[in-house]
Amino acid sequence: MANPKQSDASNATPSPSQFDNMTQGISIGILLDSGKESISNYREEFHFQLNGEDETGAAYNGSQDYLIEVDKTADSQHEIETIQSPSRYLSGIHEYAKADGFFYIVRDEYQGGRICEKRELPADTSHYADFSVIRTILTITPGELLEKNMRVNGVLADVYEIKDISLLTVRELNKVSGKVWIAQEPAYFLKAEGEIEGVVEFENRYYKGNGTFTYEMKDFDQVEVQLPALCAYPPEEMIPLPPNATEIRNEPPRIHFSSPDSADQVQIYYLNELASQGWEILEVPPNEFEKVVQARITTQQDIEILLEIKIHSMVDYSKVNIHWQAQ
């Protein structure tokens, strides 16, 4: 998965803006991020809704929402998107963050729940994409000037009609209408809203219908990037381990270790320790082959954790396998 990279705006080399073409009367599609090099702290929000039918005439609807929070001065970034689409690979909630030299991914675990993966960023991230969420708008072609000197989110902007727009997955654009707010000094896309009619493609299947979209940059110089709760408060750190645990392997969402205590002793340890820490102990049917403890808790960060501990008796020690699920 690509991860975000932002450079310090103070070290950026000025380059000609695509908006210069507008002043010269040239009508071309302008990249969504054109002119934003000096914008160092902001939030970006996007919503896209599609309604129509597939090739067989069956009704279809899909949507995408994303939020991006950027603080270039701290070299940190947070992104979250929710997608509903015919593609099983795209649908769902996806969350990413970058902070303190690490990249974080919150993803669904195969057996249920969600986990946070933490990866150290390499020294050279020039080959990494700026963003990890799918940014559906590729380019916007401004048309006729509609209004001048409109203040939006504290920024002075001019409003233009949307003459054309390029959207990811849209294979045929039959109609577009809408407005785009272009900031002044420097020029960049501050806000956009509109409607489209056309054909989109997912996994070699085509869907015809209508769509609406909104795009907005806001909260300039107000963003303090926070890690996703699952990354800032790892569930495994809430799970106690016996003081005499050995051969500990932490492989989220699983923990494995050995103990010189008997299976009964380990089970009693967990029943007492978890209860004292506020976990709810769940009833488990008797099992003649292993000792099992199940518990759950909802943290102050509203993370719900379900815990299952399986304790196996060996000749003179116990092997313990812990599996947790977090939502």
Short mmCIF file of C-alpha atoms in Angstrom, two decimals:
data_model
loop_
_atom_site.label_atom_id
_atom_site.label_comp_id
_atom_site.label_asym_id
_atom_site.label_seq_id
_atom_site.Cartn_x
_atom_site.Cartn_y
_atom_site.Cartn_z
CA MET A 1 0.00 0.00 0.00
CA ALA A 2 1.34 3.39 -0.93
CA ASN A 3 1.95 5.77 1.91
CA PRO A 4 1.85 9.53 2.17
CA LYS A 5 4.77 11.84 1.58
CA GLN A 6 4.72 15.59 2.04
CA SER A 7 7.71 17.91 1.72
CA ASP A 8 8.29 21.05 3.77
CA ALA A 9 6.75 23.92 1.82
CA SER A 10 9.62 26.23 2.84
CA ASN A 11 12.05 24.05 0.88
CA ALA A 12 9.79 23.60 -2.14
CA THR A 13 11.05 24.95 -5.45
CA PRO A 14 8.48 27.29 -7.03
CA SER A 15 7.15 25.98 -10.32
CA PRO A 16 4.75 27.37 -12.93
CA SER A 17 1.13 26.81 -11.93
CA GLN A 18 -1.34 25.15 -14.26
CA PHE A 19 -3.68 28.00 -13.38
CA ASP A 20 -1.43 30.28 -15.46
CA ASN A 21 -3.15 28.76 -18.48
CA MET A 22 -6.44 30.33 -17.36
CA THR A 23 -4.99 33.83 -17.44
CA GLN A 24 -3.81 33.10 -20.98
CA GLY A 25 -7.27 31.95 -22.04
CA ILE A 26 -6.22 28.29 -22.40
CA SER A 27 -8.90 25.83 -21.30
CA ILE A 28 -7.36 22.58 -20.03
CA GLY A 29 -7.90 20.16 -17.18
CA ILE A 30 -6.00 21.29 -14.09
CA LEU A 31 -4.69 18.68 -11.64
CA LEU A 32 -6.48 18.65 -8.30
CA ASP A 33 -3.31 19.48 -6.32
CA SER A 34 -1.98 22.19 -8.61
CA GLY A 35 -0.94 25.32 -6.72
CA LYS A 36 -1.13 23.75 -3.23
CA GLU A 37 2.59 23.36 -2.64
CA SER A 38 2.69 26.16 -0.05
CA ILE A 39 -0.42 25.00 1.84
CA SER A 40 1.05 23.19 4.85
CA ASN A 41 -1.83 22.54 7.28
CA TYR A 42 -5.40 21.71 6.27
CA ARG A 43 -8.24 19.22 6.03
CA GLU A 44 -9.59 17.91 2.74
CA GLU A 45 -13.05 16.31 2.48
CA PHE A 46 -14.71 14.58 -0.45
CA HIS A 47 -18.05 12.88 -1.06
CA PHE A 48 -19.16 11.04 -4.19
CA GLN A 49 -22.54 9.35 -4.68
CA LEU A 50 -23.53 7.27 -7.73
CA ASN A 51 -26.95 5.88 -8.60
CA GLY A 52 -27.92 3.94 -11.71
CA GLU A 53 -28.00 0.44 -13.17
CA ASP A 54 -25.59 -2.23 -14.32
CA GLU A 55 -25.38 -3.92 -17.72
CA THR A 56 -28.35 -6.17 -16.88
CA GLY A 57 -30.56 -3.28 -15.80
CA ALA A 58 -30.30 -4.08 -12.09
CA ALA A 59 -30.29 -1.05 -9.78
CA TYR A 60 -26.92 0.03 -8.45
CA ASN A 61 -25.68 2.64 -6.00
CA GLY A 62 -22.23 3.38 -4.66
CA SER A 63 -20.47 6.06 -2.67
CA GLN A 64 -17.13 7.27 -1.39
CA ASP A 65 -16.30 9.59 1.51
CA TYR A 66 -12.81 10.53 2.56
CA LEU A 67 -11.11 12.85 5.02
CA ILE A 68 -7.46 13.84 4.77
CA GLU A 69 -5.67 15.75 7.54
CA VAL A 70 -2.24 17.19 6.74
CA ASP A 71 0.41 18.92 8.85
CA LYS A 72 3.52 19.25 6.69
CA THR A 73 5.51 21.08 9.37
CA ALA A 74 5.23 18.01 11.63
CA ASP A 75 5.55 15.64 8.64
CA SER A 76 2.34 13.95 9.75
CA GLN A 77 -0.83 12.92 7.97
CA HIS A 78 -4.08 11.06 8.65
CA GLU A 79 -6.50 9.66 6.06
CA ILE A 80 -9.75 7.72 6.30
CA GLU A 81 -12.17 6.68 3.58
CA THR A 82 -15.41 4.72 3.38
CA ILE A 83 -16.31 3.11 0.06
CA GLN A 84 -19.44 1.29 -1.05
CA SER A 85 -19.02 -0.23 -4.50
CA PRO A 86 -19.53 -3.44 -6.51
CA SER A 87 -15.81 -4.14 -6.11
CA ARG A 88 -15.12 -6.39 -3.12
CA TYR A 89 -11.54 -5.12 -3.08
CA LEU A 90 -12.48 -1.44 -2.77
CA SER A 91 -15.47 -1.56 -0.43
CA GLY A 92 -15.08 -0.93 3.29
CA ILE A 93 -13.34 1.47 5.65
CA HIS A 94 -9.66 2.20 5.08
CA GLU A 95 -7.53 4.30 7.44
CA TYR A 96 -3.91 5.41 7.23
CA ALA A 97 -1.56 7.69 9.15
CA LYS A 98 2.01 8.92 9.08
CA ALA A 99 3.83 10.30 12.11
CA ASP A 100 7.26 10.23 13.78
CA GLY A 101 8.86 8.31 10.93
CA PHE A 102 6.27 5.53 10.85
CA PHE A 103 3.40 4.62 8.55
CA TYR A 104 0.23 3.10 10.03
CA ILE A 105 -2.50 1.06 8.32
CA VAL A 106 -5.75 0.09 10.04
CA ARG A 107 -7.22 -2.90 8.22
CA ASP A 108 -9.74 -5.70 8.63
CA GLU A 109 -8.37 -8.93 10.09
CA TYR A 110 -9.25 -12.12 8.21
CA GLN A 111 -10.98 -13.78 11.17
CA GLY A 112 -12.85 -10.65 12.24
CA GLY A 113 -12.06 -7.34 13.88
CA ARG A 114 -9.50 -4.73 12.86
CA ILE A 115 -5.79 -4.32 13.55
CA CYS A 116 -3.21 -1.56 13.14
CA GLU A 117 0.00 -2.32 11.26
CA LYS A 118 3.03 -0.12 11.98
CA ARG A 119 5.88 0.17 9.50
CA GLU A 120 9.04 2.25 9.68
CA LEU A 121 9.37 4.70 6.81
CA PRO A 122 12.58 4.45 4.76
CA ALA A 123 14.93 7.42 4.54
CA ASP A 124 13.99 7.92 0.88
CA THR A 125 10.23 8.09 0.32
CA SER A 126 10.39 9.77 -3.09
CA HIS A 127 8.87 6.69 -4.73
CA TYR A 128 5.85 6.72 -2.39
CA ALA A 129 2.52 8.30 -3.33
CA ASP A 130 1.44 11.48 -1.56
CA PHE A 131 -1.84 9.94 -0.42
CA SER A 132 -3.21 6.46 0.28
CA VAL A 133 -6.95 7.05 -0.05
CA ILE A 134 -8.46 6.97 -3.54
CA ARG A 135 -8.76 10.59 -4.65
CA THR A 136 -11.46 10.28 -7.28
CA ILE A 137 -11.11 13.74 -8.82
CA LEU A 138 -8.14 13.82 -11.19
CA THR A 139 -8.58 17.15 -13.01
CA ILE A 140 -11.10 19.98 -13.25
CA THR A 141 -11.48 22.29 -16.24
CA PRO A 142 -12.85 25.67 -15.11
CA GLY A 143 -15.29 27.43 -17.43
CA GLU A 144 -17.10 30.75 -17.21
CA LEU A 145 -16.44 33.08 -14.26
CA LEU A 146 -19.61 33.25 -12.11
CA GLU A 147 -18.64 35.32 -9.04
CA LYS A 148 -15.56 37.14 -7.78
CA ASN A 149 -14.11 37.71 -4.33
CA MET A 150 -16.14 35.15 -2.40
CA ARG A 151 -14.75 34.23 1.03
CA VAL A 152 -14.89 30.49 1.78
CA ASN A 153 -13.32 28.94 4.88
CA GLY A 154 -11.39 32.15 5.46
CA VAL A 155 -9.94 32.19 1.93
CA LEU A 156 -10.77 34.70 -0.82
CA ALA A 157 -11.81 32.88 -3.99
CA ASP A 158 -13.44 33.29 -7.40
CA VAL A 159 -16.24 30.97 -8.51
CA TYR A 160 -16.26 29.33 -11.95
CA GLU A 161 -18.56 26.89 -13.66
CA ILE A 162 -17.15 23.41 -14.15
CA LYS A 163 -16.64 22.96 -17.86
CA ASP A 164 -15.24 19.43 -17.60
CA ILE A 165 -13.98 17.02 -14.96
CA SER A 166 -11.90 13.84 -14.99
CA LEU A 167 -12.89 11.23 -12.41
CA LEU A 168 -11.25 7.91 -11.59
CA THR A 169 -13.29 4.90 -12.84
CA VAL A 170 -15.57 7.15 -14.96
CA ARG A 171 -15.12 5.75 -18.46
CA GLU A 172 -17.69 7.88 -20.28
CA LEU A 173 -18.77 11.33 -19.12
CA ASN A 174 -21.93 12.42 -20.90
CA LYS A 175 -22.81 15.45 -18.81
CA VAL A 176 -21.31 17.56 -16.04
CA SER A 177 -22.57 20.64 -14.22
CA GLY A 178 -21.33 22.40 -11.13
CA LYS A 179 -19.16 25.11 -9.63
CA VAL A 180 -15.56 25.31 -8.49
CA TRP A 181 -14.09 27.85 -6.08
CA ILE A 182 -10.53 28.84 -7.00
CA ALA A 183 -8.47 30.51 -4.29
CA GLN A 184 -6.56 33.70 -5.02
CA GLU A 185 -2.83 34.16 -4.36
CA PRO A 186 -1.92 31.37 -4.79
CA ALA A 187 -4.52 29.86 -7.07
CA TYR A 188 -5.72 26.36 -6.14
CA PHE A 189 -8.98 24.40 -5.99
CA LEU A 190 -10.60 25.33 -2.69
CA LYS A 191 -14.05 23.83 -3.16
CA ALA A 192 -16.11 22.08 -5.84
CA GLU A 193 -19.60 20.65 -6.14
CA GLY A 194 -21.60 19.30 -9.02
CA GLU A 195 -23.41 16.51 -10.82
CA ILE A 196 -22.39 14.09 -13.55
CA GLU A 197 -24.04 11.63 -15.90
CA GLY A 198 -22.09 8.80 -17.49
CA VAL A 199 -20.63 5.30 -17.25
CA VAL A 200 -18.30 3.97 -14.54
CA GLU A 201 -16.28 0.74 -14.54
CA PHE A 202 -15.55 -1.70 -11.71
CA GLU A 203 -13.71 -4.98 -12.38
CA ASN A 204 -14.53 -4.96 -16.11
CA ARG A 205 -18.24 -4.32 -15.54
CA TYR A 206 -19.98 -1.11 -16.57
CA TYR A 207 -22.60 0.88 -14.68
CA LYS A 208 -24.63 3.75 -16.14
CA GLY A 209 -26.17 6.45 -14.01
CA ASN A 210 -25.97 9.82 -12.28
CA GLY A 211 -23.60 11.07 -9.63
CA THR A 212 -23.07 13.99 -7.28
CA PHE A 213 -19.79 15.15 -5.77
CA THR A 214 -18.48 17.67 -3.24
CA TYR A 215 -14.87 18.60 -2.53
CA GLU A 216 -13.56 21.06 0.04
CA MET A 217 -10.37 22.24 1.74
CA LYS A 218 -10.82 23.80 5.17
CA ASP A 219 -9.47 24.26 8.72
CA PHE A 220 -6.26 25.86 7.50
CA ASP A 221 -3.55 25.99 10.21
CA GLN A 222 -5.92 24.27 12.67
CA VAL A 223 -5.00 20.61 12.18
CA GLU A 224 -3.20 18.56 14.81
CA VAL A 225 -2.87 15.06 13.39
CA GLN A 226 -3.85 12.25 15.76
CA LEU A 227 -3.12 8.56 15.24
CA PRO A 228 -6.09 6.21 14.78
CA ALA A 229 -7.24 4.94 18.18
CA LEU A 230 -6.21 1.35 17.37
CA CYS A 231 -2.66 2.58 16.66
CA ALA A 232 -2.37 4.98 19.59
CA TYR A 233 -3.81 2.43 22.05
CA PRO A 234 -2.80 -1.07 20.82
CA PRO A 235 -5.16 -3.72 22.25
CA GLU A 236 -2.26 -6.09 22.96
CA GLU A 237 -0.92 -3.61 25.52
CA MET A 238 -4.09 -4.10 27.57
CA ILE A 239 -3.66 -7.87 27.81
CA PRO A 240 -1.78 -8.97 30.96
CA LEU A 241 0.94 -11.61 30.84
CA PRO A 242 2.07 -13.73 33.80
CA PRO A 243 5.40 -12.55 35.29
CA ASN A 244 6.94 -15.95 34.55
CA ALA A 245 5.86 -16.04 30.88
CA THR A 246 8.64 -17.10 28.48
CA GLU A 247 9.07 -17.51 24.72
CA ILE A 248 6.67 -14.60 24.17
CA ARG A 249 5.66 -13.94 20.57
CA ASN A 250 3.44 -10.93 19.87
CA GLU A 251 1.93 -11.30 16.39
CA PRO A 252 -1.21 -9.10 16.37
CA PRO A 253 -3.94 -10.14 16.77
CA ARG A 254 -2.28 -13.11 18.53
CA ILE A 255 0.07 -13.59 21.46
CA HIS A 256 1.84 -16.87 22.23
CA PHE A 257 3.91 -17.77 25.28
CA SER A 258 4.91 -20.59 27.62
CA SER A 259 4.54 -20.75 31.40
CA PRO A 260 6.03 -23.12 34.01
CA ASP A 261 2.65 -23.02 35.77
CA SER A 262 -0.04 -25.63 35.23
CA ALA A 263 -2.99 -24.93 32.95
CA ASP A 264 -5.24 -24.55 36.00
CA GLN A 265 -2.89 -21.98 37.53
CA VAL A 266 -2.70 -19.96 34.30
CA GLN A 267 -6.48 -20.04 33.98
CA ILE A 268 -6.93 -18.79 37.55
CA TYR A 269 -4.37 -16.03 36.89
CA TYR A 270 -6.36 -14.74 33.93
CA LEU A 271 -9.75 -15.02 35.60
CA ASN A 272 -8.50 -12.92 38.52
CA GLU A 273 -6.29 -10.49 36.60
CA LEU A 274 -8.79 -9.67 33.85
CA ALA A 275 -11.63 -9.17 36.33
CA SER A 276 -9.48 -6.81 38.41
CA GLN A 277 -8.75 -4.72 35.29
CA GLY A 278 -12.43 -4.30 34.40
CA TRP A 279 -12.84 -7.04 31.81
CA GLU A 280 -16.16 -8.88 31.65
CA ILE A 281 -15.53 -12.62 31.97
CA LEU A 282 -17.71 -14.63 29.58
CA GLU A 283 -19.13 -18.09 30.21
CA VAL A 284 -17.35 -20.85 28.28
CA PRO A 285 -18.55 -24.47 27.87
CA PRO A 286 -16.24 -27.01 29.59
CA ASN A 287 -13.42 -28.34 27.40
CA GLU A 288 -11.59 -31.51 28.39
CA PHE A 289 -8.64 -30.86 26.06
CA GLU A 290 -7.71 -27.29 27.04
CA LYS A 291 -8.53 -24.48 29.44
CA VAL A 292 -10.33 -21.55 27.83
CA VAL A 293 -10.93 -18.01 29.09
CA GLN A 294 -13.04 -15.50 27.16
CA ALA A 295 -13.52 -11.86 28.10
CA ARG A 296 -14.44 -8.50 26.62
CA ILE A 297 -14.00 -4.84 27.42
CA THR A 298 -14.81 -1.44 25.90
CA THR A 299 -11.95 1.02 26.37
CA GLN A 300 -12.14 4.75 27.06
CA GLN A 301 -11.37 5.25 23.36
CA ASP A 302 -14.55 3.25 22.53
CA ILE A 303 -12.56 0.27 21.24
CA GLU A 304 -14.40 -2.99 21.89
CA ILE A 305 -11.99 -5.89 22.48
CA LEU A 306 -13.01 -9.55 22.55
CA LEU A 307 -10.40 -11.88 24.04
CA GLU A 308 -9.98 -15.67 23.85
CA ILE A 309 -7.20 -17.43 25.78
CA LYS A 310 -6.49 -21.12 25.17
CA ILE A 311 -4.21 -22.89 27.64
CA HIS A 312 -2.69 -26.26 26.73
CA SER A 313 -1.19 -28.62 29.33
CA MET A 314 2.24 -29.98 28.43
CA VAL A 315 4.42 -32.40 30.46
CA ASP A 316 5.79 -29.86 32.94
CA TYR A 317 4.60 -26.50 31.60
CA SER A 318 1.72 -24.80 29.75
CA LYS A 319 1.49 -23.30 26.28
CA VAL A 320 -0.84 -20.32 25.93
CA ASN A 321 -2.40 -18.92 22.75
CA ILE A 322 -4.24 -15.60 22.94
CA HIS A 323 -6.42 -14.23 20.14
CA TRP A 324 -8.05 -10.80 20.34
CA GLN A 325 -10.52 -8.98 18.11
CA ALA A 326 -10.95 -5.21 18.18
CA GLN A 327 -13.72 -3.10 16.69
#
